[in-house]
Coordinates of C-alpha atoms and ligand atoms in Angstrom, one line a residue:
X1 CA -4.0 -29.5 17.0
X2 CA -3.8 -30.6 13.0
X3 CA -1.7 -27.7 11.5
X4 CA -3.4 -26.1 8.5
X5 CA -2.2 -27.5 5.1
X6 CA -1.2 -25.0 2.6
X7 CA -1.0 -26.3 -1.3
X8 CA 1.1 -23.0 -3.0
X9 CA 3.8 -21.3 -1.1
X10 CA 3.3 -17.7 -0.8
X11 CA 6.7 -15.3 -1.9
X12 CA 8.2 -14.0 1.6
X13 CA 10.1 -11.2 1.6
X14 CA 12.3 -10.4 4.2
X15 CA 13.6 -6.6 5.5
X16 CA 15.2 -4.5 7.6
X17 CA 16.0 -3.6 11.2
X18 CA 12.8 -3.5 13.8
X19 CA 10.7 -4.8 11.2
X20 CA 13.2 -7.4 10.5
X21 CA 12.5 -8.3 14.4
X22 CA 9.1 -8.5 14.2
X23 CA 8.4 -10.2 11.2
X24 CA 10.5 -13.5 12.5
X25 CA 8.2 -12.9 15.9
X26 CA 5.5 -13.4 14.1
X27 CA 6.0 -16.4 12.5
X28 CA 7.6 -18.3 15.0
X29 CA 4.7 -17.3 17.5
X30 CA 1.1 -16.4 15.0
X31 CA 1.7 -18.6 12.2
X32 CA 3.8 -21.7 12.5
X33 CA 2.4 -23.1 15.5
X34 CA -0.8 -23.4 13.2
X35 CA 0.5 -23.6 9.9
X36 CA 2.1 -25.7 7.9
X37 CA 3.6 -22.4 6.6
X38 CA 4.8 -22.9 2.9
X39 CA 6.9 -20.0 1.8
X40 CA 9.2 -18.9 -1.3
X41 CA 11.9 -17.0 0.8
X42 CA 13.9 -14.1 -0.2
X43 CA 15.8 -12.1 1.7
X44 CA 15.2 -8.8 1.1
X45 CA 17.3 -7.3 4.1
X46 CA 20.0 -4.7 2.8
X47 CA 23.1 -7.0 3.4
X48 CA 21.6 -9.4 0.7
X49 CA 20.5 -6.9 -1.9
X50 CA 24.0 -5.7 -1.3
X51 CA 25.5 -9.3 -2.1
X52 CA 23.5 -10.0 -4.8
X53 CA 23.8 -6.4 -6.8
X54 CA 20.2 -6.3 -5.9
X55 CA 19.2 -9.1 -8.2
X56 CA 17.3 -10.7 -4.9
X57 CA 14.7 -7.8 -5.8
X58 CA 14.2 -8.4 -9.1
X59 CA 13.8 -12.3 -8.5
X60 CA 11.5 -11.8 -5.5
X61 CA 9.4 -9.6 -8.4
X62 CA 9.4 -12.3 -10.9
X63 CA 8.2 -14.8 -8.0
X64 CA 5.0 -13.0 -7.5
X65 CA 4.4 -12.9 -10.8
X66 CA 4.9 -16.3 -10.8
X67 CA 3.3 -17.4 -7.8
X68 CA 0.2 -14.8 -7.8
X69 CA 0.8 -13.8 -4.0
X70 CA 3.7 -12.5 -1.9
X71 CA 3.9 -10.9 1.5
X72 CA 6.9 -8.3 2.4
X73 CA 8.1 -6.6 5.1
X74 CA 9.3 -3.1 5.3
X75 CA 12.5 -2.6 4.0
X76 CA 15.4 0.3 3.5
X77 CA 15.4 2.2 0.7
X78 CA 19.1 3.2 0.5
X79 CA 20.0 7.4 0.6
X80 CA 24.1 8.6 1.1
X81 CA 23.6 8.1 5.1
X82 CA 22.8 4.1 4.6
X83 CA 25.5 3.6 1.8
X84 CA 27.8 4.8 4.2
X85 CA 26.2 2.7 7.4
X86 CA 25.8 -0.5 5.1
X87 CA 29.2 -0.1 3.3
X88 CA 27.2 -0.3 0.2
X89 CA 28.7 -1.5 -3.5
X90 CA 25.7 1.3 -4.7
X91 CA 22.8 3.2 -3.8
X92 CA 19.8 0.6 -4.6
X93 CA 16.6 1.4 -5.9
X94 CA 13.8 1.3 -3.5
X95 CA 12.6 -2.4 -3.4
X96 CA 9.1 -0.9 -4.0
X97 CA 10.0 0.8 -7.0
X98 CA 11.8 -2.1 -8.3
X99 CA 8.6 -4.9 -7.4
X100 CA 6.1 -2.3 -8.6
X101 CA 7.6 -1.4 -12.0
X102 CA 8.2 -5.6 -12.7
X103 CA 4.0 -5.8 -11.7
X104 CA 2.7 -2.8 -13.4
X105 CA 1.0 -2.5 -10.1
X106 CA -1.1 -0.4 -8.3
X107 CA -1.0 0.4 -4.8
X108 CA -4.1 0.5 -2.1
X109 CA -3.8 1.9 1.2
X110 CA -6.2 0.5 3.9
X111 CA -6.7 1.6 7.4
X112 CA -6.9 -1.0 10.1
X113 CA -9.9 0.1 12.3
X114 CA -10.1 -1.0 16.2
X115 CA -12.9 0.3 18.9
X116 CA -10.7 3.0 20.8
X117 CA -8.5 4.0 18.0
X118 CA -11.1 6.4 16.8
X119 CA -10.8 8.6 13.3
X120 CA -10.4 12.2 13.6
X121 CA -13.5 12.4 11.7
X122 CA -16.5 11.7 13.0
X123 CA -18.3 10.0 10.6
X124 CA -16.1 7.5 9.2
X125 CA -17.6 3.8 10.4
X126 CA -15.9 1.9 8.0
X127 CA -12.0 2.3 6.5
X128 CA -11.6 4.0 3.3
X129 CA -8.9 2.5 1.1
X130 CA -6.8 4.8 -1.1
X131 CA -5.7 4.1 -4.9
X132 CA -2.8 6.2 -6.3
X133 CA -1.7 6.2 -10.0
X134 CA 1.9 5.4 -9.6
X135 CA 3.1 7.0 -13.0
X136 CA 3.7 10.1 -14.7
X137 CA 2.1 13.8 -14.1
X138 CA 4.3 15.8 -12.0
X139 CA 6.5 12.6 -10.6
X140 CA 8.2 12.9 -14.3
X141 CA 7.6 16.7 -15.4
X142 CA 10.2 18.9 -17.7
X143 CA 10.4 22.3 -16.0
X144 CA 11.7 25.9 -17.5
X145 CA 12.6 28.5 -15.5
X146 CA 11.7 31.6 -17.4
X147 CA 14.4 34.1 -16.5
X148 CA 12.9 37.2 -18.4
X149 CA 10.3 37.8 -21.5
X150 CA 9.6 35.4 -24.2
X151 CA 7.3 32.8 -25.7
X152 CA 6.3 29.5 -24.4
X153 CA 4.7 26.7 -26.5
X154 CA 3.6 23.0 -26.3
X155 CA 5.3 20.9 -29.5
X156 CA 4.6 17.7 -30.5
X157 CA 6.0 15.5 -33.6
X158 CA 3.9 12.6 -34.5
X159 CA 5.8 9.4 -36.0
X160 CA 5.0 11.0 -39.8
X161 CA 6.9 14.6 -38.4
X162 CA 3.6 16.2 -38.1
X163 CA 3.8 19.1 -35.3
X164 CA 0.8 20.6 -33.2
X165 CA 1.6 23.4 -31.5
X166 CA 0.1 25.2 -28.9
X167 CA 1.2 28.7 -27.0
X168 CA 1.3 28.2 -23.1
X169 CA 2.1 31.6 -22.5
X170 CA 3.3 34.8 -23.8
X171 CA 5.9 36.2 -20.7
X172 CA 6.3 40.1 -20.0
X173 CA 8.8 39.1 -17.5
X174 CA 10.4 36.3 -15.2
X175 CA 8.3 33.0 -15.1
X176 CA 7.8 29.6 -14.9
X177 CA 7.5 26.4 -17.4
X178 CA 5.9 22.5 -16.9
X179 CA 5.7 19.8 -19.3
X180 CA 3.9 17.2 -18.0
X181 CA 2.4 13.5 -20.0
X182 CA 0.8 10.4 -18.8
X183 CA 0.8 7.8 -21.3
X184 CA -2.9 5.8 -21.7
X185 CA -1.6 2.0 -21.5
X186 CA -0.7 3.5 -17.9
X187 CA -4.0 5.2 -17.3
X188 CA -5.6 1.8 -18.3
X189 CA -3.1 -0.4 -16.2
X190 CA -4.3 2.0 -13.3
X191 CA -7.9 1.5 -14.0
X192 CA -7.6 -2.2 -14.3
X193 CA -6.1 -2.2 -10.7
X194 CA -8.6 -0.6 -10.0
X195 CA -12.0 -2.2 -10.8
X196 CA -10.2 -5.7 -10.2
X197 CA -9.3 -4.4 -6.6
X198 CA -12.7 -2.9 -5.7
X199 CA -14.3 -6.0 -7.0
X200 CA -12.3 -8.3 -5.2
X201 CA -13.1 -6.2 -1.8
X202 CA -16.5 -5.5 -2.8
X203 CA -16.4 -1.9 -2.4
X204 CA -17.6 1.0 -4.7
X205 CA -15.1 2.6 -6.7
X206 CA -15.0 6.3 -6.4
X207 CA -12.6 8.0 -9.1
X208 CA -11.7 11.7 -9.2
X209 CA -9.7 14.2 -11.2
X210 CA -10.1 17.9 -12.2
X211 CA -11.5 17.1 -15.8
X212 CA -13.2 20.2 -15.9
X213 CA -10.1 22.4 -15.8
X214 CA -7.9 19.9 -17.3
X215 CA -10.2 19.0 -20.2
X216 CA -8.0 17.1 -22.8
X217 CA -5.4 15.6 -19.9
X218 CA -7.8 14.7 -16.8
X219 CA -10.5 14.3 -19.7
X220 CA -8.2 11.3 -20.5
X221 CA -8.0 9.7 -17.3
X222 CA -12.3 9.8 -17.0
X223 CA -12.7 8.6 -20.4
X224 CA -10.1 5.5 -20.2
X225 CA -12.3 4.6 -16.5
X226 CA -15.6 5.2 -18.4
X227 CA -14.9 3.3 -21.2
X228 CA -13.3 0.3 -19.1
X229 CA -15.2 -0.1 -16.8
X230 CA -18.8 0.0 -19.4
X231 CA -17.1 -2.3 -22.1
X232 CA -15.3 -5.0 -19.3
X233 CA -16.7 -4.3 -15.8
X234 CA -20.1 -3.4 -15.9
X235 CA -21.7 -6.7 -15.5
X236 CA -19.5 -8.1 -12.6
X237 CA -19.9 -4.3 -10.8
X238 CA -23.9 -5.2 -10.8
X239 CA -23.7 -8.8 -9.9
X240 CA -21.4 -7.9 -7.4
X241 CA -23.7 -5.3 -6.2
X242 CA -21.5 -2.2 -6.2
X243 CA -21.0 0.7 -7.9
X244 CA -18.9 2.5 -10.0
X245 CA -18.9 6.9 -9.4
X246 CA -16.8 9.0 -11.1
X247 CA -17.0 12.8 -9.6
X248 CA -15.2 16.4 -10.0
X249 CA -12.3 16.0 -7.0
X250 CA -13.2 18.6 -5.2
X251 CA -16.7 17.2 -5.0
X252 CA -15.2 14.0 -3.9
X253 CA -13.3 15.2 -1.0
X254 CA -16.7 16.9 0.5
X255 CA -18.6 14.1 0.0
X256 CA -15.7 11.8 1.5
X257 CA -15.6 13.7 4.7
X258 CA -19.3 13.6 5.4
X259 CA -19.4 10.1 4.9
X260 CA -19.2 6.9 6.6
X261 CA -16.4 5.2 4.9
X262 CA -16.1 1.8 3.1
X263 CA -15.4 2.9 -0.6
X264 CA -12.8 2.5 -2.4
X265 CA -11.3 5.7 -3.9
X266 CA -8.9 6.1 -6.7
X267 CA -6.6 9.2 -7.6
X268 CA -4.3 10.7 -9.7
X269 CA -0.4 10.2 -8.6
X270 CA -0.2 14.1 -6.9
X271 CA -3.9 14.0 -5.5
X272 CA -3.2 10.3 -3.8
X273 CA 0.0 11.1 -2.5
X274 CA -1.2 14.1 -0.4
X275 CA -4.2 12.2 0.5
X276 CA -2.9 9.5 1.9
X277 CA -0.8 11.0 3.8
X278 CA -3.7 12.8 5.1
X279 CA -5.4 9.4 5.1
X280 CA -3.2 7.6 7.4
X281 CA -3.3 10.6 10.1
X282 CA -7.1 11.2 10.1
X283 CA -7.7 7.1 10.9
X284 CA -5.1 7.5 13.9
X285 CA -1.7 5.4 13.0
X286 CA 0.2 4.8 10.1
X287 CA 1.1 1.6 12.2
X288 CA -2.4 0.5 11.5
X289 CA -2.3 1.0 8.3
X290 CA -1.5 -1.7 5.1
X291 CA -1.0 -1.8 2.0
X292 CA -1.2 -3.8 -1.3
X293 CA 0.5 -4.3 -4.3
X294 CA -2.2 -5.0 -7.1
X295 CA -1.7 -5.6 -10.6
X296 CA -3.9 -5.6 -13.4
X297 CA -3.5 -8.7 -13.9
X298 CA -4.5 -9.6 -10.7
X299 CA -1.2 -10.4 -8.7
X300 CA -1.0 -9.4 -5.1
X301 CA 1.9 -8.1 -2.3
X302 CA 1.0 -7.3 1.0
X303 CA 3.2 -5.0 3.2
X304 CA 2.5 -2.6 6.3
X305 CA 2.1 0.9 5.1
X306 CA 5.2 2.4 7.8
X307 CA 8.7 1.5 7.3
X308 CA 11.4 -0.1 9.1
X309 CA 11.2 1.8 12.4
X310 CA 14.6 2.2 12.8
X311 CA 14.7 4.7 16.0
X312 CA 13.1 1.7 17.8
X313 CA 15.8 -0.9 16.3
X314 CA 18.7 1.3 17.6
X315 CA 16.9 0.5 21.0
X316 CA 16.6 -2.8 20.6
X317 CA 20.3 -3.1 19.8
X318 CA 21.4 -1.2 23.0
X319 CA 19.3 -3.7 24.6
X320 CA 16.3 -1.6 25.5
X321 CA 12.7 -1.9 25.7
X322 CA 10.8 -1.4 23.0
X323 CA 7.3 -1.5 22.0
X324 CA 6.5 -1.7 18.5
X325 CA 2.8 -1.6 16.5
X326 CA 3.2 -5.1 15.0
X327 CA -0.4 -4.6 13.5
X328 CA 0.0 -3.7 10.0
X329 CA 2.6 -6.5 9.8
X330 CA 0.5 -8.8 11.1
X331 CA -2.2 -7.8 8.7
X332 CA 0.1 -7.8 5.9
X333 CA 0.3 -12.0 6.3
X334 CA -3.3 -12.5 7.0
X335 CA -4.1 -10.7 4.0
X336 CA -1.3 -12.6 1.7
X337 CA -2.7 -16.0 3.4
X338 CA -6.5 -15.1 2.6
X339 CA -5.8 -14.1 -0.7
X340 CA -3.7 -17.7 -1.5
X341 CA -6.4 -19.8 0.5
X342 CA -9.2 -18.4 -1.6
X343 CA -7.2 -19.0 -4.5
X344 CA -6.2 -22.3 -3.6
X345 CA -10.3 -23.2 -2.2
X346 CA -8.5 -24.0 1.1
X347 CA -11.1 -22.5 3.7
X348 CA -9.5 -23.4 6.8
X349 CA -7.0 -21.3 5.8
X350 CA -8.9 -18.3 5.1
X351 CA -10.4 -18.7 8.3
X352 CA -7.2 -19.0 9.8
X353 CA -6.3 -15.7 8.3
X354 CA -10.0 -14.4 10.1
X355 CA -9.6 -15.3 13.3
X356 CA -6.2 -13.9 13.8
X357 CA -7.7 -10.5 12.9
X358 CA -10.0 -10.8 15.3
X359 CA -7.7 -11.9 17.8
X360 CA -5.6 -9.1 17.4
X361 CA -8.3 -6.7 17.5
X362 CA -9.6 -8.0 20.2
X363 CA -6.0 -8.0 22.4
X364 CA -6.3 -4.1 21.4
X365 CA -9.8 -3.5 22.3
X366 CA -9.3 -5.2 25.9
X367 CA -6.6 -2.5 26.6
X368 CA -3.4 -4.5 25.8
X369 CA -1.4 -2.7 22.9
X370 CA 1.9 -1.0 22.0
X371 CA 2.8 2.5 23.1
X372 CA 2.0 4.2 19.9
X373 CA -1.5 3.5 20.5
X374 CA -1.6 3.9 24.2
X375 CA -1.4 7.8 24.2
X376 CA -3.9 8.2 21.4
X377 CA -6.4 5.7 22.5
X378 CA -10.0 6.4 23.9
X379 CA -9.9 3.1 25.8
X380 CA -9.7 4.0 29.8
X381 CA -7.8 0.7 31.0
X382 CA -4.8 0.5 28.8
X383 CA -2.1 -1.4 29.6
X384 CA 1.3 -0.9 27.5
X385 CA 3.6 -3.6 26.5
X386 CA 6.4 -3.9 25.1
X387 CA 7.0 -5.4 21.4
X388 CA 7.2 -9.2 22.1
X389 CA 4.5 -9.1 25.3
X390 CA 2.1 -7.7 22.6
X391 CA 2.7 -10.6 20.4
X392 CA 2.2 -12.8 23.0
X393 CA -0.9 -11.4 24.3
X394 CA -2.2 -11.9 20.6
X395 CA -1.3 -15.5 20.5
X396 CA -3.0 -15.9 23.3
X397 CA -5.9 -14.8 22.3
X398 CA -5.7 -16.7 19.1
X399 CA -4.8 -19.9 20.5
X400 CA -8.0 -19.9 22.8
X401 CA -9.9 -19.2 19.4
X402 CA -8.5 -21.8 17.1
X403 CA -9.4 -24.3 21.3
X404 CA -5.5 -25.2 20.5
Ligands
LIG13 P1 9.1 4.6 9.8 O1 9.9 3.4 9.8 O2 7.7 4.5 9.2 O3 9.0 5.3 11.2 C1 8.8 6.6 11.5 C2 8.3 6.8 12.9 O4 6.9 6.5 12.9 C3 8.9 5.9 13.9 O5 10.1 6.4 14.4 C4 7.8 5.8 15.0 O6 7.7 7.0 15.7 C5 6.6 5.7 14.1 N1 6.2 4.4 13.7 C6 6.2 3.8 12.4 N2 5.8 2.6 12.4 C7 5.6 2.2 13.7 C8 5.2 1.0 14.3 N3 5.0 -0.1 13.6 N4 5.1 1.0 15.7 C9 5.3 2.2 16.4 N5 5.7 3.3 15.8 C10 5.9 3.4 14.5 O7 9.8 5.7 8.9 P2 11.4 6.1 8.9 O8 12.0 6.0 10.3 O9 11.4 7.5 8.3 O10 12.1 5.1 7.9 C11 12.9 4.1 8.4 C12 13.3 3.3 7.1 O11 12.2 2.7 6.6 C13 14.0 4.1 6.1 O12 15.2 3.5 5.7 C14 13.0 4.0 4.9 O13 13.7 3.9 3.7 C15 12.2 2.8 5.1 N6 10.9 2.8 4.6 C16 10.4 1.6 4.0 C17 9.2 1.5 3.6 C18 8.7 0.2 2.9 O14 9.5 -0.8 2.9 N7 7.6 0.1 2.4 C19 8.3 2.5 3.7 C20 8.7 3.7 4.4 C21 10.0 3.8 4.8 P3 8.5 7.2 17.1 O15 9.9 7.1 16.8 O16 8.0 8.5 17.5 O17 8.0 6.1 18.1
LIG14 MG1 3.7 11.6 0.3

């Protein structure tokens, strides 16, 4: 079989432990038999960032900015225990953090759905893909604790020393205090992210906030969408044949659980970290889900959603078994190779990118998948393999697809 021709490399970046494992699997058995894989590689595993002061990071970053797409795997973010375990110069940034700030990005969480995986709730047909603002609110808040009576008030000083002052509170005892801001080129960056992302998926664009209790600061974040999306997205939302629906939040999560699915919804930086959290359990794994780097400008990073399973690595090093949900991972390159076939009109490749979706969905749905999705699966002949055996039984699959 004639490989598949690739014209721009796509950024790989390399991680940690059992992901580290699996991502190497995957190439050498999914992608290079049929590829002519072109890559940008950077190693992004620990021992590297260490070496280079973490400057690997930053030059990854750059590279997708650069090159338009990259694809990473999951990587540690470094606390006191790892410092120690690594022998660590410092305690690095999280390589997230560091690719996210450098892309101004925004970051969509998408469920991987399979026939015998099923949602908790009922209704849900087709995956719902979560937005979170990435900025500000309570992730960078000034607190006061009140110990007794007294006065609190909101200051601020314009450029010219104008003030505006408003009382948050008179105290008659003990209490609390929180400052917190957003900042509208954020807001915007967010919204651009957004309406780019849901027209690239074409999916309707839900967006919620609490704007009528918060009127001036969740006001803001409505009226930056609104404004956007009537003065620069309008026209491509109705050619494109989807919608854009802004509603109250708490209206949005009713009408979210009676639905089917398939929309894209966006939330403020507290209300989408609880929710996808809440997400990711309700559609079964967080093994099946991804996720995507997007920024407004319309650069892309694919990733799995988990981390980099490091209980199952310490296995693997003793020399056990393991079995290990390569699926997010998996769907983290077919998405990064979509993405840079449709931008480089290379079909094949996007097809490519298809067909080993399918095959992987259909290894699952004929009973052969990893352990974490053998005790929750509706499925009644199931057959559990271990984390190379389920790789295999993909490429399999895939190689009768692709006649090779
Ligand atoms: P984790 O790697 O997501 O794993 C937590 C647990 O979830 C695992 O022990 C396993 O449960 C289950 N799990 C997650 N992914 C799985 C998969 N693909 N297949 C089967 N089971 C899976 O989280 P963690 O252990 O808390 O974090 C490990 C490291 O990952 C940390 O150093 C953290 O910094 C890093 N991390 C990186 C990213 C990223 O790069 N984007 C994201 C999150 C965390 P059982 O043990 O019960 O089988
Ligand atoms: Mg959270």
């Amino acid at each position: 079989m004639q490989k598949i021709a690739m014209t721009t490399p796509l950024v790989e970046m390399d991680g940690d432990e059992m992901t580290r494992i699996i991502w190497q699997m995957i190439k050498d058995d999914l992608l290079l038999p049929f590829i002519d894989l072109k890559t940008e590689y950077y190693d992004l595993g620990l021992k590297k960032r260490d070496e280079t002061n973490d400057r690997i990071t930053v030059e990854a970053a750059e590279a997708t900015k650069r090159l338009g797409v990259a694809v990473k795997c999951a990587t540690i973010t470094p606390n006191a225990a790892r410092v120690k375990e690594y022998d660590l110069h410092a305690m690095y940034k999280s390589p997230n953090a560091t690719i996210r700030a450098a892309l101004d990005g925004t970051v969509f969480r998408a469920p991987i759905l399979v026939k015998g995986i099923d949602p908790y709730v009922r209704t849900w047909k087709k995956p719902i893909i979560l937005a979170r603002h990435a900025y500000g609110d309570i992730y960078k808040n000034v607190e006061i604790l009140a110990e007794g009576p007294g006065k609190a008030e909101l200051l601020f000083t314009d450029g010219q020393g104008n003030e505006t002052r408003r009382v948050i509170h008179e105290f008659d005892g003990p209490g609390v205090i929180q400052g917190v801001h957003n900042t509208d080129a954020s807001i915007e960056g967010f919204a651009r992210s957004c309406f780019s992302y849901a027209l690239d998926q074409k999916m309707d664009l839900w967006f919620s906030t609490k704007d009528t209790i918060s009127k001036t600061y969740d006001g803001r974040f409505k009226a930056v969408f609104q404004k956007l999306y009537d003065t620069e997205y309008k026209e491509a939302f109705e050619e494109a044949g989807i919608e854009y629906f802004y509603t109250l939040i708490d209206d949005a999560v009713a009408r979210v659980i009676r639905s089917e699915g398939g929309m894209l919804w966006a939330l403020k930086n507290y209300d989408g970290d609880v929710m996808s959290d809440m997400m990711a359990t309700s559609f079964g794994s967080l093994a099946m889900m991804t996720s995507v780097l997007v920024s407004p400008d319309g650069k892309y990073e694919y990733e799995a959603a988990h981390g980099t399973v490091q209980r199952h690595y310490y296995k693997h090093l003793k020399g056990e078994a393991t079995s290990t949900n390569s699926v997010a991972t998996i769907f983290a390159w077919t998405g990064a190779l979509r993405k840079r076939g449709e931008l480089d009109d290379l079909p094949e490749l996007m097809k490519f990118a298809d067909t080993l979706e399918e095959a992987t969905l259909e290894t699952i749905e004929s009973g052969k998948m990893t352990g974490d999705l053998a005790i929750i699966t509706s499925l009644e002949k199931v057959e559990k393999l271990n984390t190379e055996d389920f790789i295999l039984a993909i490429r399999d699959c895939l190689a009768k697809k692709l006649g090779a």
